[in-house]
Short mmCIF file of C-alpha atoms and ligand atoms in Angstrom, two decimals:
data_model
loop_
_atom_site.label_atom_id
_atom_site.label_comp_id
_atom_site.label_asym_id
_atom_site.label_seq_id
_atom_site.Cartn_x
_atom_site.Cartn_y
_atom_site.Cartn_z
CA MET N 1 -26.95 -50.95 23.09
CA LYS N 2 -27.46 -54.28 24.28
CA LYS N 3 -30.96 -54.53 25.95
CA ASN N 4 -31.82 -58.13 26.45
CA ILE N 5 -29.79 -59.28 29.22
CA ILE N 6 -29.15 -62.17 31.39
CA LEU N 7 -27.26 -61.34 34.61
CA MET N 8 -25.30 -64.45 36.15
CA GLY N 9 -23.22 -65.09 39.34
CA PRO N 10 -23.44 -67.14 42.74
CA PRO N 11 -25.64 -66.07 45.66
CA GLY N 12 -24.61 -62.64 47.08
CA ALA N 13 -22.60 -61.84 43.88
CA GLY N 14 -24.42 -58.54 43.42
CA LYS N 15 -26.87 -59.53 40.72
CA GLY N 16 -30.02 -57.79 42.49
CA THR N 17 -27.98 -54.84 43.47
CA LEU N 18 -26.71 -54.13 39.91
CA ALA N 19 -30.16 -54.96 38.14
CA LYS N 20 -31.95 -52.11 40.26
CA GLN N 21 -29.05 -49.86 39.19
CA LEU N 22 -28.94 -50.86 35.58
CA LYS N 23 -33.13 -50.92 35.29
CA ASP N 24 -33.48 -47.14 36.17
CA ALA N 25 -30.51 -46.10 34.40
CA LEU N 26 -31.09 -47.98 30.93
CA HIS N 27 -34.81 -48.25 31.46
CA LEU N 28 -34.91 -51.60 31.22
CA VAL N 29 -37.45 -54.14 33.05
CA HIS N 30 -36.15 -56.17 35.98
CA ILE N 31 -37.19 -59.58 36.35
CA SER N 32 -35.97 -61.51 38.99
CA THR N 33 -37.55 -65.13 39.73
CA GLY N 34 -36.44 -64.75 43.37
CA ASP N 35 -38.43 -61.60 44.21
CA MET N 36 -41.30 -63.31 41.89
CA PHE N 37 -41.54 -66.40 44.30
CA ARG N 38 -40.76 -63.76 47.42
CA ASP N 39 -43.95 -61.97 46.11
CA ALA N 40 -46.08 -65.08 45.61
CA ILE N 41 -44.85 -66.45 49.02
CA LYS N 42 -46.12 -63.04 50.71
CA ALA N 43 -49.36 -63.41 49.15
CA GLN N 44 -49.51 -66.96 50.16
CA THR N 45 -50.54 -68.30 46.80
CA GLU N 46 -50.60 -71.76 45.47
CA LEU N 47 -47.15 -70.85 43.76
CA GLY N 48 -45.85 -69.08 46.73
CA LYS N 49 -46.80 -72.20 49.16
CA LEU N 50 -45.07 -74.71 46.69
CA ALA N 51 -41.94 -72.13 46.20
CA GLN N 52 -41.45 -71.71 49.76
CA SER N 53 -40.87 -75.26 50.52
CA TYR N 54 -37.79 -75.23 48.23
CA ILE N 55 -36.72 -71.60 48.84
CA ASP N 56 -36.45 -72.10 52.69
CA HIS N 57 -34.04 -74.77 52.16
CA GLY N 58 -31.96 -73.10 49.63
CA ASP N 59 -33.09 -75.52 47.00
CA LEU N 60 -34.22 -74.97 43.31
CA VAL N 61 -37.66 -74.77 42.69
CA PRO N 62 -38.80 -76.92 39.96
CA ASP N 63 -37.72 -76.21 36.51
CA GLU N 64 -41.42 -76.39 34.99
CA VAL N 65 -42.64 -74.05 37.41
CA THR N 66 -40.00 -71.41 36.90
CA ILE N 67 -40.04 -71.90 33.13
CA GLY N 68 -43.58 -71.16 33.02
CA LEU N 69 -43.51 -68.22 35.01
CA VAL N 70 -40.78 -66.37 33.37
CA LYS N 71 -42.46 -67.53 29.72
CA GLU N 72 -45.21 -65.64 30.90
CA ARG N 73 -43.68 -62.50 32.05
CA LEU N 74 -41.47 -62.10 29.26
CA SER N 75 -44.33 -62.31 26.62
CA GLN N 76 -45.84 -59.15 28.55
CA LYS N 77 -45.56 -55.89 26.09
CA ASP N 78 -43.51 -53.89 28.57
CA CYS N 79 -40.37 -56.46 27.91
CA GLU N 80 -40.33 -55.06 24.34
CA ALA N 81 -38.28 -52.03 25.73
CA GLY N 82 -35.50 -54.71 27.00
CA PHE N 83 -35.04 -56.70 29.97
CA LEU N 84 -32.75 -58.11 32.96
CA LEU N 85 -32.97 -61.49 34.03
CA ASP N 86 -31.76 -62.04 37.55
CA GLY N 87 -31.70 -65.44 38.63
CA PHE N 88 -32.95 -66.94 35.50
CA PRO N 89 -31.76 -69.40 33.91
CA ARG N 90 -30.08 -71.65 36.48
CA THR N 91 -30.11 -74.85 35.10
CA LEU N 92 -29.41 -76.42 31.55
CA PRO N 93 -33.34 -77.38 30.82
CA GLN N 94 -33.79 -73.70 31.69
CA ALA N 95 -31.28 -72.16 29.63
CA GLU N 96 -32.64 -74.34 26.55
CA ALA N 97 -36.28 -73.45 27.28
CA LEU N 98 -35.21 -69.66 27.42
CA SER N 99 -33.53 -70.02 23.84
CA GLU N 100 -36.69 -71.22 22.54
CA ILE N 101 -38.85 -68.62 24.18
CA ALA N 102 -36.67 -65.85 23.17
CA LYS N 103 -36.99 -66.95 19.56
CA SER N 104 -40.57 -67.40 19.69
CA ILE N 105 -41.27 -63.80 20.93
CA SER N 106 -38.54 -62.45 18.52
CA ARG N 107 -36.80 -61.15 21.73
CA GLU N 108 -33.32 -63.07 21.67
CA ILE N 109 -30.63 -62.57 24.33
CA ASP N 110 -27.85 -60.11 23.24
CA VAL N 111 -25.54 -60.81 26.48
CA VAL N 112 -24.87 -62.52 29.81
CA VAL N 113 -23.41 -60.81 32.36
CA ASN N 114 -21.65 -62.80 34.65
CA LEU N 115 -20.45 -61.54 38.21
CA ASP N 116 -17.42 -63.15 39.70
CA CYS N 117 -17.06 -63.13 43.36
CA ASP N 118 -15.01 -65.27 45.82
CA VAL N 119 -16.85 -67.57 48.68
CA ASP N 120 -15.72 -65.68 51.68
CA GLU N 121 -17.02 -62.59 50.36
CA LEU N 122 -20.41 -64.21 49.14
CA VAL N 123 -20.53 -65.53 52.85
CA ARG N 124 -19.70 -61.82 54.49
CA ARG N 125 -22.56 -60.38 52.11
CA ILE N 126 -25.17 -63.25 52.28
CA SER N 127 -24.66 -63.11 56.25
CA GLY N 128 -24.83 -59.27 56.62
CA ARG N 129 -27.55 -58.65 53.75
CA ARG N 130 -30.67 -56.60 54.89
CA VAL N 131 -33.55 -56.38 52.48
CA CYS N 132 -36.69 -54.03 52.40
CA LYS N 133 -39.93 -55.64 52.96
CA ASN N 134 -41.90 -53.15 50.69
CA CYS N 135 -39.57 -52.42 47.85
CA GLY N 136 -36.96 -55.13 48.04
CA ALA N 137 -34.08 -52.76 48.10
CA PRO N 138 -30.79 -54.61 49.19
CA TYR N 139 -28.71 -53.17 51.94
CA HIS N 140 -25.73 -54.66 54.13
CA VAL N 141 -25.31 -54.03 58.07
CA ILE N 142 -21.61 -53.16 57.65
CA THR N 143 -20.75 -51.98 53.95
CA MET N 144 -24.32 -50.64 52.91
CA LYS N 145 -26.01 -49.40 55.66
CA PRO N 146 -29.15 -47.42 55.33
CA LYS N 147 -29.37 -43.87 56.68
CA VAL N 148 -31.66 -44.87 59.46
CA GLU N 149 -31.07 -48.45 60.81
CA GLY N 150 -33.67 -50.67 59.98
CA VAL N 151 -35.32 -48.62 57.65
CA CYS N 152 -34.97 -48.17 53.62
CA ASP N 153 -33.69 -44.86 52.29
CA LEU N 154 -36.00 -45.40 49.29
CA CYS N 155 -39.24 -45.93 50.46
CA GLY N 156 -39.22 -46.09 54.34
CA GLY N 157 -40.04 -49.61 54.62
CA PRO N 158 -38.77 -51.79 57.05
CA LEU N 159 -35.47 -54.12 56.23
CA TYR N 160 -35.38 -57.66 57.38
CA GLN N 161 -33.15 -60.88 56.84
CA ARG N 162 -34.32 -63.34 54.13
CA LYS N 163 -35.14 -66.68 55.61
CA ASP N 164 -32.64 -68.48 53.38
CA ASP N 165 -29.75 -66.13 54.04
CA ASN N 166 -28.80 -68.61 56.98
CA GLU N 167 -25.53 -70.60 57.12
CA ASP N 168 -27.20 -74.05 56.38
CA ALA N 169 -29.44 -72.73 53.23
CA LEU N 170 -26.35 -70.94 52.09
CA LYS N 171 -24.39 -74.07 51.63
CA VAL N 172 -27.23 -75.90 49.66
CA ARG N 173 -27.50 -72.72 47.50
CA LEU N 174 -23.65 -72.65 46.73
CA THR N 175 -23.83 -76.19 45.89
CA HIS N 176 -26.53 -76.00 43.42
CA TYR N 177 -24.75 -72.93 41.86
CA GLU N 178 -21.64 -75.02 41.30
CA GLU N 179 -23.18 -78.15 40.11
CA GLU N 180 -26.21 -76.93 37.80
CA THR N 181 -25.66 -72.81 37.33
CA LYS N 182 -21.84 -72.44 36.89
CA PRO N 183 -21.99 -75.07 33.99
CA LEU N 184 -24.14 -72.42 32.03
CA LEU N 185 -21.14 -69.94 31.79
CA ASP N 186 -19.57 -72.53 29.14
CA TYR N 187 -22.86 -72.80 27.77
CA TYR N 188 -23.11 -68.76 27.10
CA GLN N 189 -19.31 -68.90 26.00
CA LYS N 190 -19.85 -71.26 23.34
CA LEU N 191 -22.53 -69.09 22.19
CA GLY N 192 -20.45 -65.92 22.29
CA LEU N 193 -22.66 -64.34 24.44
CA LEU N 194 -20.71 -64.29 27.92
CA ALA N 195 -19.17 -61.29 29.40
CA SER N 196 -17.57 -61.53 32.79
CA PHE N 197 -16.93 -58.78 35.47
CA ASN N 198 -15.19 -58.65 38.99
CA SER N 199 -17.74 -57.78 41.58
CA LEU N 200 -15.40 -56.94 44.07
CA VAL N 201 -14.40 -53.64 42.76
CA GLY N 202 -17.48 -51.96 44.79
CA LYS N 203 -20.91 -51.41 43.75
CA GLU N 204 -20.61 -47.89 41.96
CA ASN N 205 -17.51 -49.13 40.00
CA LEU N 206 -19.27 -52.17 38.92
CA PHE N 207 -22.27 -50.27 37.75
CA ASP N 208 -20.14 -47.96 35.73
CA GLU N 209 -18.21 -50.91 34.32
CA VAL N 210 -21.17 -53.00 33.37
CA SER N 211 -23.36 -49.82 32.10
CA SER N 212 -20.61 -48.54 29.75
CA PHE N 213 -20.26 -51.74 28.21
CA LEU N 214 -23.91 -52.29 27.75
CA LYS N 215 -24.19 -48.60 26.21
CA LYS N 216 -21.74 -49.90 23.64
P1 AP5 X 1 -32.68 -65.30 44.27
O1 AP5 X 1 -33.30 -64.30 45.00
O2 AP5 X 1 -32.10 -65.20 42.66
O3 AP5 X 1 -31.03 -65.40 45.31
P2 AP5 X 1 -29.50 -65.50 44.85
O4 AP5 X 1 -29.53 -66.08 43.13
O5 AP5 X 1 -29.03 -66.83 45.74
O6 AP5 X 1 -28.95 -64.45 44.82
P3 AP5 X 1 -29.11 -63.19 45.82
O7 AP5 X 1 -30.35 -62.71 45.78
O8 AP5 X 1 -28.91 -64.33 47.09
O9 AP5 X 1 -28.12 -62.57 45.74
P4 AP5 X 1 -27.84 -61.45 44.66
O10 AP5 X 1 -26.65 -61.98 43.67
O11 AP5 X 1 -28.91 -60.92 43.88
O12 AP5 X 1 -26.84 -60.37 45.54
P5 AP5 X 1 -27.24 -58.71 46.16
O13 AP5 X 1 -27.60 -58.18 45.17
O14 AP5 X 1 -28.55 -59.00 47.07
O15 AP5 X 1 -33.07 -66.75 44.55
C1 AP5 X 1 -33.74 -67.05 45.62
C2 AP5 X 1 -34.13 -68.42 45.75
O16 AP5 X 1 -35.28 -68.73 44.57
C3 AP5 X 1 -33.24 -69.64 45.08
O17 AP5 X 1 -32.17 -70.05 46.19
C4 AP5 X 1 -34.10 -70.59 44.64
O18 AP5 X 1 -34.82 -71.57 45.65
C5 AP5 X 1 -35.50 -69.47 44.05
N1 AP5 X 1 -35.03 -69.41 42.80
C6 AP5 X 1 -35.27 -67.93 41.89
N2 AP5 X 1 -34.81 -68.23 40.90
C7 AP5 X 1 -34.94 -69.79 40.68
C8 AP5 X 1 -34.77 -70.45 39.27
N3 AP5 X 1 -34.57 -69.66 37.92
N4 AP5 X 1 -34.54 -71.84 39.38
C9 AP5 X 1 -35.22 -72.32 40.47
N5 AP5 X 1 -34.97 -71.84 41.69
C10 AP5 X 1 -35.13 -70.48 41.62
O19 AP5 X 1 -26.26 -58.60 46.99
C11 AP5 X 1 -25.97 -59.56 48.25
C12 AP5 X 1 -25.41 -58.50 49.39
O20 AP5 X 1 -24.00 -57.87 48.75
C13 AP5 X 1 -26.04 -57.20 49.71
O21 AP5 X 1 -26.01 -57.01 51.02
C14 AP5 X 1 -25.61 -56.12 48.93
O22 AP5 X 1 -25.96 -54.81 49.58
C15 AP5 X 1 -24.06 -56.62 48.93
N6 AP5 X 1 -23.52 -56.21 47.51
C16 AP5 X 1 -24.25 -56.16 46.47
N7 AP5 X 1 -23.26 -55.65 45.46
C17 AP5 X 1 -22.15 -55.46 45.84
C18 AP5 X 1 -20.84 -54.98 45.48
N8 AP5 X 1 -20.85 -54.82 44.02
N9 AP5 X 1 -20.03 -54.75 46.31
C19 AP5 X 1 -20.12 -54.83 47.64
N10 AP5 X 1 -21.21 -55.50 48.36
C20 AP5 X 1 -22.25 -55.65 47.34
#
């Protein structure tokens, strides 16, 4: 089984949704840099204040900050069981740093799962996304409604719209993706680690396809 996994794809491709399904099914640790920054913002820590100034506009948090955060998290004991990196790496310096970190802690990357999705669908998904304030579970106002409007099915927490899920921030996020993150697909292709999946097949079909692939 492949157990040290990077999930890649543009904003809204479904990385967080898939990661939450896979972590339960395959007993892996879910490491989302976006969630880590949002937690820090909620707690108003120094990291949170710094991250907020970038995230609200759709910009990337500086590499040195993000790399330090991931290095510390990946070194923790629970990651021995395997991990899903969601939203990291996003730049070439982050990818190069990750190779070094993974080598130094003997937890090398087994595979990079890339989710393909067209821009019109990304815009539809991001503009309709709602997220649970307590547990971070993602919903959509049309395609993934909760049983009770505005309430998380899993923990009963309130649903909200992320501050960076607006048209202006999304344009900036998509540009960062095209210019800085998409080139990493070539980088991982050359290392023989890339596996791409079409994220338009629906949440459950995508989960079935990716989980069967990871179990091989
Ligand atoms: P982050 O939280 O990582 O945001 P993102 O990459 O833009 O990804 P999203 O969370 O928007 O989308 P997703 O692919 O997880 O989709 P989701 O599953 O929610 O990062 C936020 C910010 O933090 C960045 O902009 C940056 O500022 C900073 N940051 C984070 N990491 C960083 C790094 N490494 N370096 C520097 N800065 C960093 O799904 C979206 C919607 O679609 C939902 O409504 C969902 O219900 C629906 N949906 C999901 N899957 C499907 C499906 N298969 N079919 C139909 N609908 C689906």
